[in-house]
Coordinates of N, CA and C in Angstrom, one line a residue:
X1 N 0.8 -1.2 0.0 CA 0.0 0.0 0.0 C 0.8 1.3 0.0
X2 N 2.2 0.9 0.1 CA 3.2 2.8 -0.2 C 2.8 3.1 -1.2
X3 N 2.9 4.4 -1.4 CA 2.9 5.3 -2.4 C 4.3 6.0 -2.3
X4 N 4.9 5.6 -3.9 CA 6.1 7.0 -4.3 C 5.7 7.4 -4.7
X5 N 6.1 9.4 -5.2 CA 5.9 10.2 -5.7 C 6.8 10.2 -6.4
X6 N 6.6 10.7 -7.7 CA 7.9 10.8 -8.8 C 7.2 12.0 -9.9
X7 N 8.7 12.1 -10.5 CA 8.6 13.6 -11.4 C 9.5 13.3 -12.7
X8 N 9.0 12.3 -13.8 CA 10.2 12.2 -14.9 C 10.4 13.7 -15.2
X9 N 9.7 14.8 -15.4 CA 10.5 15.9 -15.6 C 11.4 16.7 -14.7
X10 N 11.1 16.2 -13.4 CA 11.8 17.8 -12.7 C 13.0 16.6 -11.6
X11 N 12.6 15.3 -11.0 CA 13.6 14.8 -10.2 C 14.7 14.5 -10.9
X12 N 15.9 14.9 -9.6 CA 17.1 14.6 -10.2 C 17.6 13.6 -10.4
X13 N 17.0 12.3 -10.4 CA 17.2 10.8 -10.6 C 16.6 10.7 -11.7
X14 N 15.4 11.6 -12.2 CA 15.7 11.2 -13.6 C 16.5 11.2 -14.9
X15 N 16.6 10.4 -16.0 CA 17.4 9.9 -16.6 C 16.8 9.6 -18.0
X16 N 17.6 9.7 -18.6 CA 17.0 9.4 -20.4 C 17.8 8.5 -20.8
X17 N 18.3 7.4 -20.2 CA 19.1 6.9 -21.1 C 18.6 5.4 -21.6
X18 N 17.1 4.6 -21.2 CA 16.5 3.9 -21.3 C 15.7 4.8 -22.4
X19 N 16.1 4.3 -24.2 CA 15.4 4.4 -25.2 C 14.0 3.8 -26.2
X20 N 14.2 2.2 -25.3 CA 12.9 1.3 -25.8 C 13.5 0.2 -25.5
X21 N 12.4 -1.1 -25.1 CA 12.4 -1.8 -24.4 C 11.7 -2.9 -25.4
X22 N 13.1 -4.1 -25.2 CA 12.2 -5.4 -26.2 C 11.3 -5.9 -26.1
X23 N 10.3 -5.6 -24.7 CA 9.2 -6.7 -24.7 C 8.0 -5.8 -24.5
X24 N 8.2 -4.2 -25.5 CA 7.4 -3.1 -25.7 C 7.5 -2.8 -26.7
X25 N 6.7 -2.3 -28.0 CA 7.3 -1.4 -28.8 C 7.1 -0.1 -28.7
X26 N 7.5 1.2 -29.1 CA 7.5 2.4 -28.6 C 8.5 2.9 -28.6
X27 N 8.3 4.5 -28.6 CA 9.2 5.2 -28.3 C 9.3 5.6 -26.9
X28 N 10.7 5.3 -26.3 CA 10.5 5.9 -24.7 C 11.4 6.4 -24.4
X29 N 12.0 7.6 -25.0 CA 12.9 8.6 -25.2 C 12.9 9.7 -24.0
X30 N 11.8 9.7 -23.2 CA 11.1 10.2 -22.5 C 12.5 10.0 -20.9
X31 N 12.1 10.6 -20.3 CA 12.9 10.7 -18.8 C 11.8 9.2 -18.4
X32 N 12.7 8.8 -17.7 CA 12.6 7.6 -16.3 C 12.9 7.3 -15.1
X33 N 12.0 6.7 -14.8 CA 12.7 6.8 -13.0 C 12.6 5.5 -12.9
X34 N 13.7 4.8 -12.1 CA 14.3 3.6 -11.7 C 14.1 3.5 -10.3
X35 N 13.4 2.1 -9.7 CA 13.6 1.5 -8.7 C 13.8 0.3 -8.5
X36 N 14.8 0.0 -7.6 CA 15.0 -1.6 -7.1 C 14.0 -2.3 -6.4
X37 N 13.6 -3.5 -7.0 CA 12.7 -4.0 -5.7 C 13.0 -5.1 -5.8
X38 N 13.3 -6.4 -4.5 CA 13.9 -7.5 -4.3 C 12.7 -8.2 -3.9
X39 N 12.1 -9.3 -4.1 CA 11.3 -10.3 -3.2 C 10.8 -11.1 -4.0
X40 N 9.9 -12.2 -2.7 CA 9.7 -13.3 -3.5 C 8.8 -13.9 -3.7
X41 N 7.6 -13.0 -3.4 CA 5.9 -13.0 -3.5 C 5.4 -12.1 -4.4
X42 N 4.3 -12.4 -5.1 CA 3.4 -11.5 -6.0 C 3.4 -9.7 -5.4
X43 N 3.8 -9.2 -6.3 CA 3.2 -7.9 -6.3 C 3.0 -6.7 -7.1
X44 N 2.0 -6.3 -6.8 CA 1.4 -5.1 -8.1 C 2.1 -3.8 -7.5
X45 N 2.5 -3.4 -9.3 CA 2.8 -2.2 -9.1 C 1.8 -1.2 -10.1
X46 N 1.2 0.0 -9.7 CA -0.3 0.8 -10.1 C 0.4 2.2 -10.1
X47 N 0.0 2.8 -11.4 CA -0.2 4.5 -11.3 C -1.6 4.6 -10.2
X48 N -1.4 5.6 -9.3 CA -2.3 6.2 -8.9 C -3.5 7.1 -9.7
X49 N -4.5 7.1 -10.0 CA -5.1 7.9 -10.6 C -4.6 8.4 -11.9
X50 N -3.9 7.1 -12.8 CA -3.8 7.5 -14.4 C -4.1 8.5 -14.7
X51 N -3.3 9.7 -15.9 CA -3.6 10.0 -16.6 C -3.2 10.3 -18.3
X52 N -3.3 9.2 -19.0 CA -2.5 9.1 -19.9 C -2.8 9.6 -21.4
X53 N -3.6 10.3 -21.1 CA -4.3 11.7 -22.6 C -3.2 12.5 -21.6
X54 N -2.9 13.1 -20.6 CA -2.1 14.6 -20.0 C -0.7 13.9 -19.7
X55 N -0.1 12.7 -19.0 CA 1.2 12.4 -19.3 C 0.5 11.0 -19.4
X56 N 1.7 10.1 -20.2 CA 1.5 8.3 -20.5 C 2.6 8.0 -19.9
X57 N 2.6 7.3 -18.9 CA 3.7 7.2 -18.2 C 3.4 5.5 -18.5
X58 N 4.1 4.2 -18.5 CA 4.1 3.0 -18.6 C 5.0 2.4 -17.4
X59 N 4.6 1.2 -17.4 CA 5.9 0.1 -15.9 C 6.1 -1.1 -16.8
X60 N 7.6 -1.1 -16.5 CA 8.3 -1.8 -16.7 C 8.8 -2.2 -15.7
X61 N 9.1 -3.9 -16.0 CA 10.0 -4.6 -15.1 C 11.1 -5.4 -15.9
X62 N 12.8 -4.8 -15.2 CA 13.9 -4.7 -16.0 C 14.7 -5.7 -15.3
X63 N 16.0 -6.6 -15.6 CA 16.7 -7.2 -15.3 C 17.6 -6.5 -14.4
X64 N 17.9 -6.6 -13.1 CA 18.8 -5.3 -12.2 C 20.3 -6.0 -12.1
X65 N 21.2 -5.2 -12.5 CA 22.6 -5.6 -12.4 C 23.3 -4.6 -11.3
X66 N 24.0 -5.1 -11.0 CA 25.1 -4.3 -10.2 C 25.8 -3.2 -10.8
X67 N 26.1 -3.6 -12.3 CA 26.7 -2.4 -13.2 C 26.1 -1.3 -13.4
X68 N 26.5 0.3 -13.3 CA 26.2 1.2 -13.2 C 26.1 1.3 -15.2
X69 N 25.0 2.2 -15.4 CA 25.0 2.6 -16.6 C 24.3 1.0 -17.2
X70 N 23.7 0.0 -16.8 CA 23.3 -1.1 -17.4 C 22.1 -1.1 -17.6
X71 N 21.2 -0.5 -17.8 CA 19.7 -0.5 -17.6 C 19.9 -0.1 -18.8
X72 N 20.1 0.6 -20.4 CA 19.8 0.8 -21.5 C 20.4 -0.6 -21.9
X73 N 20.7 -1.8 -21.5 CA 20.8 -2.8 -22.1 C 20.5 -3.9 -21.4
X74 N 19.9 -3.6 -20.3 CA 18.7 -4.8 -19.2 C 17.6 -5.6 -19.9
X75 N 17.7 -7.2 -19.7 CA 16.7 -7.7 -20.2 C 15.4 -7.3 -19.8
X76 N 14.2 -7.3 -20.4 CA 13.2 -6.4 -20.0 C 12.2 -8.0 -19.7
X77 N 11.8 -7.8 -18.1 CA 10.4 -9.2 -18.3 C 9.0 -8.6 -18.3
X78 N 8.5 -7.9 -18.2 CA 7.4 -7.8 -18.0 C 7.2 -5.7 -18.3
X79 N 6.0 -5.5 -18.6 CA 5.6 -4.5 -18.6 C 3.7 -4.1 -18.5
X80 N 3.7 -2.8 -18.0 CA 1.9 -2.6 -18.0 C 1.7 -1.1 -18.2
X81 N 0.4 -0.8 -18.9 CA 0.1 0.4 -19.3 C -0.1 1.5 -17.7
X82 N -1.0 0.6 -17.0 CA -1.3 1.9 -15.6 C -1.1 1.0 -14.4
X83 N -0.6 -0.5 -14.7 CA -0.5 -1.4 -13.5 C 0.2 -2.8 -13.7
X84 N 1.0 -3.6 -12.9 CA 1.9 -4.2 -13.2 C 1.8 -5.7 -12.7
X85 N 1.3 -6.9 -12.7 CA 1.2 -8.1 -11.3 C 2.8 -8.4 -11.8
X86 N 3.4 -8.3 -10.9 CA 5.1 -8.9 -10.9 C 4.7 -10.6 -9.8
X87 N 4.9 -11.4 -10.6 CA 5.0 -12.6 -10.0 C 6.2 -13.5 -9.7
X88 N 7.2 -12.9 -10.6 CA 8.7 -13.5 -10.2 C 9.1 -12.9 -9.0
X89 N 10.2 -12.9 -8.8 CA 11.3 -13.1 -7.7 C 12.5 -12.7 -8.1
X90 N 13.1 -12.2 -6.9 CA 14.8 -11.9 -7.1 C 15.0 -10.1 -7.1
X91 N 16.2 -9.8 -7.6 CA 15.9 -8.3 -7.4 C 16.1 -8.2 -9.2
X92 N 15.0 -6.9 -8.8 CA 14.8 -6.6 -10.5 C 14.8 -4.7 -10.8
X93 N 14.2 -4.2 -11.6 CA 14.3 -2.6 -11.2 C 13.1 -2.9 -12.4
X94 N 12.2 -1.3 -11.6 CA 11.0 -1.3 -11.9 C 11.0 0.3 -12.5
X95 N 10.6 0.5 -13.4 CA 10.9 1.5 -14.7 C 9.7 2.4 -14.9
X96 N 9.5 3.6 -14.6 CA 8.2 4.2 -14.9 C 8.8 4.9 -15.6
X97 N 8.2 5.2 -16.9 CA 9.4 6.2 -18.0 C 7.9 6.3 -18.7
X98 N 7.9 7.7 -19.5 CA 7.0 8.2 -20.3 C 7.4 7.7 -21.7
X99 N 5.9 7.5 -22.5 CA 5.7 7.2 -24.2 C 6.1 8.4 -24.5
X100 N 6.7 8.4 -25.9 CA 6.8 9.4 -26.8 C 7.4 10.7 -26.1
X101 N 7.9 10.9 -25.3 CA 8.5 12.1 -24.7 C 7.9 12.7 -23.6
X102 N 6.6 11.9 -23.0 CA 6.1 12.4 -22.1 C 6.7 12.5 -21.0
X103 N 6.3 13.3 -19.4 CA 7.2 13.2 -19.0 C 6.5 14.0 -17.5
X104 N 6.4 13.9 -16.8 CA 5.7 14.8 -15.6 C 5.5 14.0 -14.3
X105 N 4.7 14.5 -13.3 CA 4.5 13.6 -11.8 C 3.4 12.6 -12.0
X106 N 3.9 11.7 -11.0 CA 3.2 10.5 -11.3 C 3.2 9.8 -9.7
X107 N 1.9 8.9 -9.4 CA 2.2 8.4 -7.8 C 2.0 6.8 -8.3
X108 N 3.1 6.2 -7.7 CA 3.0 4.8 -7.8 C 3.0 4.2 -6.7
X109 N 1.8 3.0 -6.7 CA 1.5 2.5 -5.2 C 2.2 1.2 -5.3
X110 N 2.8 0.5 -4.8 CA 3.4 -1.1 -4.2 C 2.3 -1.8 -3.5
X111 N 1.8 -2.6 -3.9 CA 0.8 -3.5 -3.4 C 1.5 -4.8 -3.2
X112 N 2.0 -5.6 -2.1 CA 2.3 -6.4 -1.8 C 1.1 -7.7 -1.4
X113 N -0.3 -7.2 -1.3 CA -0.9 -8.6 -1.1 C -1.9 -8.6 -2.6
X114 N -1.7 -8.4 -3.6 CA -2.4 -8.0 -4.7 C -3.4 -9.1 -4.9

């Protein structure tokens, strides 16, 4: 039930260097924000209150490596338009990055009993 707050346009963790993703097609040229998340039970990851006619923000779930700069070439498992059931395990990094150049605040909730 947490809620992050995030800003692909204005936080300083955002990042452009995640271009497009093989198990998506699209342009995602757009800023992104990166999180780690490790475990070993089902869990949904959800935009709060979508809105994707004003920003299109998408989730992805990426392969997480220890190497810095490795996420523009991370295996990509899973992705969702406003919400995500992640049923694997291990540690992985979870991707909210805007379509087509979108790019603004967004609240994402972690549902751990989904």
């Amino acid at each position: 039930g947490d809620v992050i707050l995030g800003d692909t346009s204005s936080d300083s963790m955002a990042t452009s260097v995640i271009d497009g993703y093989g198990i998506n097609v699209g342009n995602y040229a757009a800023p992104e924000l990166v999180y780690r998340w490790n475990g070993s039970q089902p869990v949904r990851f959800g935009l709060v209150r979508p809105r994707p006619t004003e920003v299109n923000h998408d989730i992805m779930i990426i392969a997480a490596s220890g190497e810095e700069d490795s996420c523009a070439d991370a295996e990509g498992f899973d992705y969702g338009f406003n919400s995500l059931l992640w049923e694997g395990s291990g540690d992985v990094f979870v991707v909210v990055d805007g379509y087509n150049l979108d790019s603004g605040a967004f609240e994402l909730e972690v549902d751990c009993n989904p």
